[in-house]
Amino acid sequence: MYIIPAIDILNKKVVRLREGDYQQVTEYDVSLEEMIERYQSNGTQFIHVIDLNGAKNDFSNQEYLFNIVRKTDMKVQYGGGVRSIDKVKELIDAGIHRVIVGTQAITNPDFLKDLSKQFASKDGHSDQIVVAIDVLDEVIKYSGWMESSPIKLMDYVDKCLNLGFFRFLCTDINKDGKLGGAGVDLYEKLLDHSPFIKLIASGGVSSMKDIEQLNKIKVESCVVGKAIYEGRITIEEIKNWNLESLISI
C-alpha cells in the first residue's frame, strides 16, 4: 500500500477543510511549491491535489496549478470541478497523471459512458480515471456533500466496473478531517463486494497505526493530509513506508 500525500488548494493557499465545510477552513503557512518540493526531495512519487475553488466551478487556481505541475516530475492525482469530457482531456494534456471524477459521474447518466469510450484502453479499462465515492453512512453524497444519491453504493461500484473504471477514491465523510481514524469498516465492505478494485482510502488517517490497519485490509493506497500538517505523521515516516511498499511489490 502506498501513502499519497494530499494537498488541498483554496485561493492558491494550502488548506484543509473539516468534513468538506468551506466555513471550517484551516490555512497552513506553506505554499504548494514548497510542499511538492518537500515530498519530492524525500522520495515521494505521487501527490493528491484538490482544487477546492474548482469544486465550486471557479477555475481561478487552474493556471497556477498547471504551471506548478508542468515543472515537477511528480505524478499528480487531481480533482476539483471535473464536469466534462473536455475538462478531463485538458487536465491530462496539462500533465495530470490521474483525474478524479465525482459529482458529474453520479448526476449525468451519460458521463461515465462517454468517458469510457474516450479513455478505456484496448483491454477495456482506464488507468487515468479515478472515480470518487464520498460516503456518509453508506449513502453516496455529491455536490460538496450537500446532496444524496438514490443509487446504492455497491450498485454504483458495479456500474463503474462494467464501464471499465476500476480505481476508486472513497472518502468516509464521518471520518474526514477529524483525525479520528480511517473508515476501515466501510473499506472492508467495498473490498468484500469487489475484491479486485483498486481502492484509495481517504479521510480520518491520524497515525501510522491507521496506515497499518489499512494495509492489512489491502487497500491500494491511502490519501493523507491533515495528519501531516498537524505533525502526527512525518514525511520521513511516509518516505520509509513507501520505500518498503515499493520493495515488496
PDB file of C-alpha atoms in Angstrom:
ATOM      1  CA  MET A   1       0.000   0.000   0.000  1.00  0.00           C
ATOM      2  CA  TYR A   2       1.284   3.439  -0.991  1.00  0.00           C
ATOM      3  CA  ILE A   3       0.769   6.643   1.006  1.00  0.00           C
ATOM      4  CA  ILE A   4      -0.267   9.580  -1.190  1.00  0.00           C
ATOM      5  CA  PRO A   5       0.161  12.983   0.477  1.00  0.00           C
ATOM      6  CA  ALA A   6      -2.812  15.288  -0.071  1.00  0.00           C
ATOM      7  CA  ILE A   7      -2.634  18.984  -0.825  1.00  0.00           C
ATOM      8  CA  ASP A   8      -5.890  20.945  -0.890  1.00  0.00           C
ATOM      9  CA  ILE A   9      -5.754  24.363  -2.548  1.00  0.00           C
ATOM     10  CA  LEU A  10      -8.177  27.220  -1.900  1.00  0.00           C
ATOM     11  CA  ASN A  11      -7.419  30.677  -3.317  1.00  0.00           C
ATOM     12  CA  LYS A  12      -3.862  29.444  -4.069  1.00  0.00           C
ATOM     13  CA  LYS A  13      -3.288  28.585  -0.404  1.00  0.00           C
ATOM     14  CA  VAL A  14      -2.722  25.186   1.175  1.00  0.00           C
ATOM     15  CA  VAL A  15      -5.698  24.402   3.400  1.00  0.00           C
ATOM     16  CA  ARG A  16      -7.734  21.607   4.943  1.00  0.00           C
ATOM     17  CA  LEU A  17     -11.488  21.544   5.393  1.00  0.00           C
ATOM     18  CA  ARG A  18     -13.320  19.740   8.178  1.00  0.00           C
ATOM     19  CA  GLU A  19     -15.990  17.417   6.758  1.00  0.00           C
ATOM     20  CA  GLY A  20     -15.805  19.315   3.464  1.00  0.00           C
ATOM     21  CA  ASP A  21     -17.170  22.513   5.034  1.00  0.00           C
ATOM     22  CA  TYR A  22     -15.792  25.692   3.444  1.00  0.00           C
ATOM     23  CA  GLN A  23     -16.698  27.501   6.653  1.00  0.00           C
ATOM     24  CA  GLN A  24     -14.309  25.266   8.612  1.00  0.00           C
ATOM     25  CA  VAL A  25     -11.016  26.056   6.899  1.00  0.00           C
ATOM     26  CA  THR A  26      -7.530  25.658   8.331  1.00  0.00           C
ATOM     27  CA  GLU A  27      -4.832  27.511   6.374  1.00  0.00           C
ATOM     28  CA  TYR A  28      -1.209  26.397   6.507  1.00  0.00           C
ATOM     29  CA  ASP A  29       1.796  28.667   6.197  1.00  0.00           C
ATOM     30  CA  VAL A  30       3.351  26.804   3.299  1.00  0.00           C
ATOM     31  CA  SER A  31       2.951  27.055  -0.470  1.00  0.00           C
ATOM     32  CA  LEU A  32       2.027  24.336  -2.943  1.00  0.00           C
ATOM     33  CA  GLU A  33       5.510  24.579  -4.476  1.00  0.00           C
ATOM     34  CA  GLU A  34       7.151  24.138  -1.080  1.00  0.00           C
ATOM     35  CA  MET A  35       5.013  21.110  -0.247  1.00  0.00           C
ATOM     36  CA  ILE A  36       5.756  19.437  -3.569  1.00  0.00           C
ATOM     37  CA  GLU A  37       9.475  20.080  -3.169  1.00  0.00           C
ATOM     38  CA  ARG A  38       9.388  18.721   0.364  1.00  0.00           C
ATOM     39  CA  TYR A  39       7.712  15.494  -0.740  1.00  0.00           C
ATOM     40  CA  GLN A  40       9.819  15.071  -3.850  1.00  0.00           C
ATOM     41  CA  SER A  41      13.091  15.555  -2.005  1.00  0.00           C
ATOM     42  CA  ASN A  42      12.007  12.770   0.336  1.00  0.00           C
ATOM     43  CA  GLY A  43      11.336  10.291  -2.425  1.00  0.00           C
ATOM     44  CA  THR A  44       7.569  10.606  -2.815  1.00  0.00           C
ATOM     45  CA  GLN A  45       6.483   9.958  -6.393  1.00  0.00           C
ATOM     46  CA  PHE A  46       2.758  10.668  -6.142  1.00  0.00           C
ATOM     47  CA  ILE A  47       0.676  13.541  -4.735  1.00  0.00           C
ATOM     48  CA  HIS A  48      -3.043  14.154  -4.477  1.00  0.00           C
ATOM     49  CA  VAL A  49      -4.107  17.732  -5.315  1.00  0.00           C
ATOM     50  CA  ILE A  50      -7.652  19.006  -4.862  1.00  0.00           C
ATOM     51  CA  ASP A  51      -8.644  22.392  -6.280  1.00  0.00           C
ATOM     52  CA  LEU A  52     -11.327  23.493  -3.839  1.00  0.00           C
ATOM     53  CA  ASN A  53     -12.133  26.528  -5.959  1.00  0.00           C
ATOM     54  CA  GLY A  54     -12.640  24.256  -8.947  1.00  0.00           C
ATOM     55  CA  ALA A  55     -15.039  22.145  -6.910  1.00  0.00           C
ATOM     56  CA  LYS A  56     -17.247  25.264  -6.812  1.00  0.00           C
ATOM     57  CA  ASN A  57     -16.830  25.808 -10.573  1.00  0.00           C
ATOM     58  CA  ASP A  58     -14.271  28.579 -10.025  1.00  0.00           C
ATOM     59  CA  PHE A  59     -11.133  27.821 -12.024  1.00  0.00           C
ATOM     60  CA  SER A  60      -9.091  30.832 -10.931  1.00  0.00           C
ATOM     61  CA  ASN A  61      -6.484  28.463  -9.427  1.00  0.00           C
ATOM     62  CA  GLN A  62      -6.090  26.373 -12.539  1.00  0.00           C
ATOM     63  CA  GLU A  63      -3.305  28.155 -14.405  1.00  0.00           C
ATOM     64  CA  TYR A  64      -1.375  28.478 -11.144  1.00  0.00           C
ATOM     65  CA  LEU A  65      -1.737  24.738 -10.567  1.00  0.00           C
ATOM     66  CA  PHE A  66      -0.872  23.820 -14.157  1.00  0.00           C
ATOM     67  CA  ASN A  67       2.316  25.905 -14.081  1.00  0.00           C
ATOM     68  CA  ILE A  68       3.478  24.036 -10.983  1.00  0.00           C
ATOM     69  CA  VAL A  69       2.522  20.609 -12.341  1.00  0.00           C
ATOM     70  CA  ARG A  70       4.493  21.258 -15.542  1.00  0.00           C
ATOM     71  CA  LYS A  71       7.634  21.934 -13.503  1.00  0.00           C
ATOM     72  CA  THR A  72       7.557  18.755 -11.425  1.00  0.00           C
ATOM     73  CA  ASP A  73       8.328  15.131 -12.161  1.00  0.00           C
ATOM     74  CA  MET A  74       5.797  14.078  -9.535  1.00  0.00           C
ATOM     75  CA  LYS A  75       2.723  12.165 -10.619  1.00  0.00           C
ATOM     76  CA  VAL A  76      -0.338  14.218  -9.755  1.00  0.00           C
ATOM     77  CA  GLN A  77      -3.775  12.849  -8.946  1.00  0.00           C
ATOM     78  CA  TYR A  78      -6.109  15.812  -9.411  1.00  0.00           C
ATOM     79  CA  GLY A  79      -9.709  16.582  -8.518  1.00  0.00           C
ATOM     80  CA  GLY A  80     -11.997  19.568  -8.292  1.00  0.00           C
ATOM     81  CA  GLY A  81     -14.764  20.590 -10.672  1.00  0.00           C
ATOM     82  CA  VAL A  82     -14.205  17.956 -13.358  1.00  0.00           C
ATOM     83  CA  ARG A  83     -17.608  18.084 -15.014  1.00  0.00           C
ATOM     84  CA  SER A  84     -16.961  17.450 -18.706  1.00  0.00           C
ATOM     85  CA  ILE A  85     -15.012  15.183 -21.035  1.00  0.00           C
ATOM     86  CA  ASP A  86     -13.214  18.273 -22.358  1.00  0.00           C
ATOM     87  CA  LYS A  87     -12.055  19.144 -18.843  1.00  0.00           C
ATOM     88  CA  VAL A  88     -10.663  15.634 -18.383  1.00  0.00           C
ATOM     89  CA  LYS A  89      -8.754  15.957 -21.668  1.00  0.00           C
ATOM     90  CA  GLU A  90      -7.492  19.409 -20.708  1.00  0.00           C
ATOM     91  CA  LEU A  91      -6.127  18.115 -17.410  1.00  0.00           C
ATOM     92  CA  ILE A  92      -4.415  15.107 -18.927  1.00  0.00           C
ATOM     93  CA  ASP A  93      -2.929  17.288 -21.693  1.00  0.00           C
ATOM     94  CA  ALA A  94      -1.592  19.584 -18.945  1.00  0.00           C
ATOM     95  CA  GLY A  95       0.351  16.686 -17.441  1.00  0.00           C
ATOM     96  CA  ILE A  96      -2.054  15.398 -14.798  1.00  0.00           C
ATOM     97  CA  HIS A  97      -1.422  11.673 -14.257  1.00  0.00           C
ATOM     98  CA  ARG A  98      -4.870  10.736 -12.898  1.00  0.00           C
ATOM     99  CA  VAL A  99      -8.108  12.707 -12.973  1.00  0.00           C
ATOM    100  CA  ILE A 100     -10.745  12.307 -10.269  1.00  0.00           C
ATOM    101  CA  VAL A 101     -14.395  12.439 -11.321  1.00  0.00           C
ATOM    102  CA  GLY A 102     -17.192  12.691  -8.810  1.00  0.00           C
ATOM    103  CA  THR A 103     -20.440  14.656  -8.982  1.00  0.00           C
ATOM    104  CA  GLN A 104     -20.846  14.567 -12.749  1.00  0.00           C
ATOM    105  CA  ALA A 105     -20.390  10.798 -12.801  1.00  0.00           C
ATOM    106  CA  ILE A 106     -23.337  10.474 -10.418  1.00  0.00           C
ATOM    107  CA  THR A 107     -25.711  13.108 -11.778  1.00  0.00           C
ATOM    108  CA  ASN A 108     -25.207  12.686 -15.536  1.00  0.00           C
ATOM    109  CA  PRO A 109     -26.171   9.178 -16.727  1.00  0.00           C
ATOM    110  CA  ASP A 110     -24.128   9.504 -19.924  1.00  0.00           C
ATOM    111  CA  PHE A 111     -20.946  10.969 -18.465  1.00  0.00           C
ATOM    112  CA  LEU A 112     -19.252   7.716 -17.438  1.00  0.00           C
ATOM    113  CA  LYS A 113     -20.348   6.023 -20.675  1.00  0.00           C
ATOM    114  CA  ASP A 114     -18.801   8.817 -22.757  1.00  0.00           C
ATOM    115  CA  LEU A 115     -15.705   8.852 -20.564  1.00  0.00           C
ATOM    116  CA  SER A 116     -15.316   5.105 -21.016  1.00  0.00           C
ATOM    117  CA  LYS A 117     -15.426   5.472 -24.799  1.00  0.00           C
ATOM    118  CA  GLN A 118     -12.715   8.126 -24.662  1.00  0.00           C
ATOM    119  CA  PHE A 119     -10.369   6.710 -22.042  1.00  0.00           C
ATOM    120  CA  ALA A 120     -10.842   2.965 -21.749  1.00  0.00           C
ATOM    121  CA  SER A 121      -7.828   1.247 -23.309  1.00  0.00           C
ATOM    122  CA  LYS A 122      -7.810  -1.773 -25.604  1.00  0.00           C
ATOM    123  CA  ASP A 123      -8.368  -4.076 -22.638  1.00  0.00           C
ATOM    124  CA  GLY A 124     -11.483  -2.104 -21.741  1.00  0.00           C
ATOM    125  CA  HIS A 125     -10.088  -0.386 -18.659  1.00  0.00           C
ATOM    126  CA  SER A 126      -8.912   3.105 -17.782  1.00  0.00           C
ATOM    127  CA  ASP A 127      -5.894   3.787 -15.607  1.00  0.00           C
ATOM    128  CA  GLN A 128      -6.152   7.576 -15.876  1.00  0.00           C
ATOM    129  CA  ILE A 129      -9.564   7.986 -14.275  1.00  0.00           C
ATOM    130  CA  VAL A 130     -10.331   7.739 -10.559  1.00  0.00           C
ATOM    131  CA  VAL A 131     -13.989   7.573  -9.550  1.00  0.00           C
ATOM    132  CA  ALA A 132     -14.627   9.443  -6.308  1.00  0.00           C
ATOM    133  CA  ILE A 133     -17.182   7.997  -3.925  1.00  0.00           C
ATOM    134  CA  ASP A 134     -17.972  10.185  -0.927  1.00  0.00           C
ATOM    135  CA  VAL A 135     -19.948   8.154   1.581  1.00  0.00           C
ATOM    136  CA  LEU A 136     -21.943   9.047   4.689  1.00  0.00           C
ATOM    137  CA  ASP A 137     -23.422   6.036   6.463  1.00  0.00           C
ATOM    138  CA  GLU A 138     -23.267   4.072   3.184  1.00  0.00           C
ATOM    139  CA  VAL A 139     -25.154   6.810   1.301  1.00  0.00           C
ATOM    140  CA  ILE A 140     -23.310   8.371  -1.655  1.00  0.00           C
ATOM    141  CA  LYS A 141     -23.094  12.154  -1.328  1.00  0.00           C
ATOM    142  CA  TYR A 142     -22.222  14.667  -4.043  1.00  0.00           C
ATOM    143  CA  SER A 143     -22.174  18.399  -4.837  1.00  0.00           C
ATOM    144  CA  GLY A 144     -19.905  19.185  -1.913  1.00  0.00           C
ATOM    145  CA  TRP A 145     -21.641  16.519   0.180  1.00  0.00           C
ATOM    146  CA  MET A 146     -24.878  18.520   0.138  1.00  0.00           C
ATOM    147  CA  GLU A 147     -26.894  16.084  -1.981  1.00  0.00           C
ATOM    148  CA  SER A 148     -27.644  12.368  -1.575  1.00  0.00           C
ATOM    149  CA  SER A 149     -27.735   9.891  -4.445  1.00  0.00           C
ATOM    150  CA  PRO A 150     -30.545   7.320  -4.602  1.00  0.00           C
ATOM    151  CA  ILE A 151     -28.215   4.744  -6.154  1.00  0.00           C
ATOM    152  CA  LYS A 152     -26.920   2.183  -3.701  1.00  0.00           C
ATOM    153  CA  LEU A 153     -23.200   2.152  -3.012  1.00  0.00           C
ATOM    154  CA  MET A 154     -22.453  -1.338  -4.297  1.00  0.00           C
ATOM    155  CA  ASP A 155     -24.682  -0.872  -7.345  1.00  0.00           C
ATOM    156  CA  TYR A 156     -22.701   2.226  -8.251  1.00  0.00           C
ATOM    157  CA  VAL A 157     -19.408   0.358  -7.896  1.00  0.00           C
ATOM    158  CA  ASP A 158     -20.747  -2.381 -10.184  1.00  0.00           C
ATOM    159  CA  LYS A 159     -21.863   0.188 -12.760  1.00  0.00           C
ATOM    160  CA  CYS A 160     -18.405   1.769 -12.821  1.00  0.00           C
ATOM    161  CA  LEU A 161     -16.683  -1.602 -13.119  1.00  0.00           C
ATOM    162  CA  ASN A 162     -18.899  -2.568 -16.037  1.00  0.00           C
ATOM    163  CA  LEU A 163     -17.780   0.596 -17.834  1.00  0.00           C
ATOM    164  CA  GLY A 164     -14.102  -0.143 -17.282  1.00  0.00           C
ATOM    165  CA  PHE A 165     -13.350   2.009 -14.231  1.00  0.00           C
ATOM    166  CA  PHE A 166     -11.616   0.047 -11.501  1.00  0.00           C
ATOM    167  CA  ARG A 167      -9.893   2.656  -9.325  1.00  0.00           C
ATOM    168  CA  PHE A 168     -11.989   4.331  -6.639  1.00  0.00           C
ATOM    169  CA  LEU A 169     -11.221   7.122  -4.192  1.00  0.00           C
ATOM    170  CA  CYS A 170     -13.521   6.506  -1.257  1.00  0.00           C
ATOM    171  CA  THR A 171     -13.922   9.165   1.409  1.00  0.00           C
ATOM    172  CA  ASP A 172     -15.705   8.265   4.621  1.00  0.00           C
ATOM    173  CA  ILE A 173     -17.351  11.601   5.413  1.00  0.00           C
ATOM    174  CA  ASN A 174     -17.866  10.626   9.031  1.00  0.00           C
ATOM    175  CA  LYS A 175     -14.092  10.460   9.393  1.00  0.00           C
ATOM    176  CA  ASP A 176     -12.860  13.268   7.154  1.00  0.00           C
ATOM    177  CA  GLY A 177     -10.744  15.980   8.733  1.00  0.00           C
ATOM    178  CA  LYS A 178     -11.278  14.711  12.281  1.00  0.00           C
ATOM    179  CA  LEU A 179      -8.050  12.711  12.776  1.00  0.00           C
ATOM    180  CA  GLY A 180     -10.143  10.036  14.464  1.00  0.00           C
ATOM    181  CA  GLY A 181      -9.077   7.016  12.456  1.00  0.00           C
ATOM    182  CA  ALA A 182      -9.836   5.709   8.972  1.00  0.00           C
ATOM    183  CA  GLY A 183     -13.133   4.175   7.822  1.00  0.00           C
ATOM    184  CA  VAL A 184     -11.834   0.611   7.857  1.00  0.00           C
ATOM    185  CA  ASP A 185     -15.293  -0.972   8.136  1.00  0.00           C
ATOM    186  CA  LEU A 186     -16.515   0.826   5.015  1.00  0.00           C
ATOM    187  CA  TYR A 187     -13.450  -0.136   3.004  1.00  0.00           C
ATOM    188  CA  GLU A 188     -13.737  -3.757   4.086  1.00  0.00           C
ATOM    189  CA  LYS A 189     -17.327  -3.856   2.823  1.00  0.00           C
ATOM    190  CA  LEU A 190     -16.269  -2.446  -0.538  1.00  0.00           C
ATOM    191  CA  LEU A 191     -13.403  -4.925  -0.899  1.00  0.00           C
ATOM    192  CA  ASP A 192     -15.580  -7.834   0.194  1.00  0.00           C
ATOM    193  CA  HIS A 193     -18.036  -6.864  -2.542  1.00  0.00           C
ATOM    194  CA  SER A 194     -15.385  -6.320  -5.229  1.00  0.00           C
ATOM    195  CA  PRO A 195     -12.004  -7.749  -4.182  1.00  0.00           C
ATOM    196  CA  PHE A 196     -10.242  -6.673  -7.376  1.00  0.00           C
ATOM    197  CA  ILE A 197     -10.957  -2.956  -7.308  1.00  0.00           C
ATOM    198  CA  LYS A 198      -8.068  -0.560  -6.722  1.00  0.00           C
ATOM    199  CA  LEU A 199      -9.243   1.264  -3.619  1.00  0.00           C
ATOM    200  CA  ILE A 200      -7.783   4.564  -2.444  1.00  0.00           C
ATOM    201  CA  ALA A 201      -8.810   5.291   1.143  1.00  0.00           C
ATOM    202  CA  SER A 202      -9.402   8.862   2.242  1.00  0.00           C
ATOM    203  CA  GLY A 203     -10.447  10.509   5.486  1.00  0.00           C
ATOM    204  CA  GLY A 204      -9.532  10.256   9.138  1.00  0.00           C
ATOM    205  CA  VAL A 205      -5.980   8.915   8.968  1.00  0.00           C
ATOM    206  CA  SER A 206      -4.272  10.203  12.105  1.00  0.00           C
ATOM    207  CA  SER A 207      -1.243   7.981  12.696  1.00  0.00           C
ATOM    208  CA  MET A 208       0.928   5.221  11.278  1.00  0.00           C
ATOM    209  CA  LYS A 209      -1.281   2.805  13.223  1.00  0.00           C
ATOM    210  CA  ASP A 210      -4.171   3.786  10.927  1.00  0.00           C
ATOM    211  CA  ILE A 211      -1.885   3.202   7.943  1.00  0.00           C
ATOM    212  CA  GLU A 212      -1.091  -0.282   9.225  1.00  0.00           C
ATOM    213  CA  GLN A 213      -4.803  -1.079   9.594  1.00  0.00           C
ATOM    214  CA  LEU A 214      -5.488  -0.024   6.021  1.00  0.00           C
ATOM    215  CA  ASN A 215      -2.549  -2.051   4.799  1.00  0.00           C
ATOM    216  CA  LYS A 216      -3.964  -5.161   6.471  1.00  0.00           C
ATOM    217  CA  ILE A 217      -7.207  -4.951   4.514  1.00  0.00           C
ATOM    218  CA  LYS A 218      -5.228  -4.430   1.290  1.00  0.00           C
ATOM    219  CA  VAL A 219      -6.358  -1.067   0.011  1.00  0.00           C
ATOM    220  CA  GLU A 220      -4.157   0.019  -2.896  1.00  0.00           C
ATOM    221  CA  SER A 221      -3.191   3.354  -1.354  1.00  0.00           C
ATOM    222  CA  CYS A 222      -4.374   5.967   1.091  1.00  0.00           C
ATOM    223  CA  VAL A 223      -4.532   9.740   0.976  1.00  0.00           C
ATOM    224  CA  VAL A 224      -3.101  11.565   3.994  1.00  0.00           C
ATOM    225  CA  GLY A 225      -3.401  15.293   4.520  1.00  0.00           C
ATOM    226  CA  LYS A 226      -4.196  16.849   7.878  1.00  0.00           C
ATOM    227  CA  ALA A 227      -2.158  14.300   9.851  1.00  0.00           C
ATOM    228  CA  ILE A 228       0.945  15.506   8.019  1.00  0.00           C
ATOM    229  CA  TYR A 229       0.279  19.202   8.606  1.00  0.00           C
ATOM    230  CA  GLU A 230      -0.539  18.576  12.255  1.00  0.00           C
ATOM    231  CA  GLY A 231       2.711  16.638  12.759  1.00  0.00           C
ATOM    232  CA  ARG A 232       1.089  13.292  13.543  1.00  0.00           C
ATOM    233  CA  ILE A 233       2.717  11.581  10.577  1.00  0.00           C
ATOM    234  CA  THR A 234       6.127  12.761   9.417  1.00  0.00           C
ATOM    235  CA  ILE A 235       7.373  12.978   5.862  1.00  0.00           C
ATOM    236  CA  GLU A 236      10.239  10.693   6.917  1.00  0.00           C
ATOM    237  CA  GLU A 237       7.706   8.052   8.009  1.00  0.00           C
ATOM    238  CA  ILE A 238       5.928   8.361   4.659  1.00  0.00           C
ATOM    239  CA  LYS A 239       9.235   8.032   2.832  1.00  0.00           C
ATOM    240  CA  ASN A 240      10.216   4.885   4.727  1.00  0.00           C
ATOM    241  CA  TRP A 241       6.778   3.301   4.345  1.00  0.00           C
ATOM    242  CA  ASN A 242       6.612   3.972   0.609  1.00  0.00           C
ATOM    243  CA  LEU A 243      10.129   2.649   0.037  1.00  0.00           C
ATOM    244  CA  GLU A 244       9.224  -0.587   1.794  1.00  0.00           C
ATOM    245  CA  SER A 245       5.981  -0.797  -0.210  1.00  0.00           C
ATOM    246  CA  LEU A 246       7.879  -0.456  -3.478  1.00  0.00           C
ATOM    247  CA  ILE A 247      10.416  -3.089  -2.430  1.00  0.00           C
ATOM    248  CA  SER A 248       7.639  -5.556  -1.577  1.00  0.00           C
ATOM    249  CA  ILE A 249       5.879  -5.222  -4.943  1.00  0.00           C
TER     250      ILE A 249
END
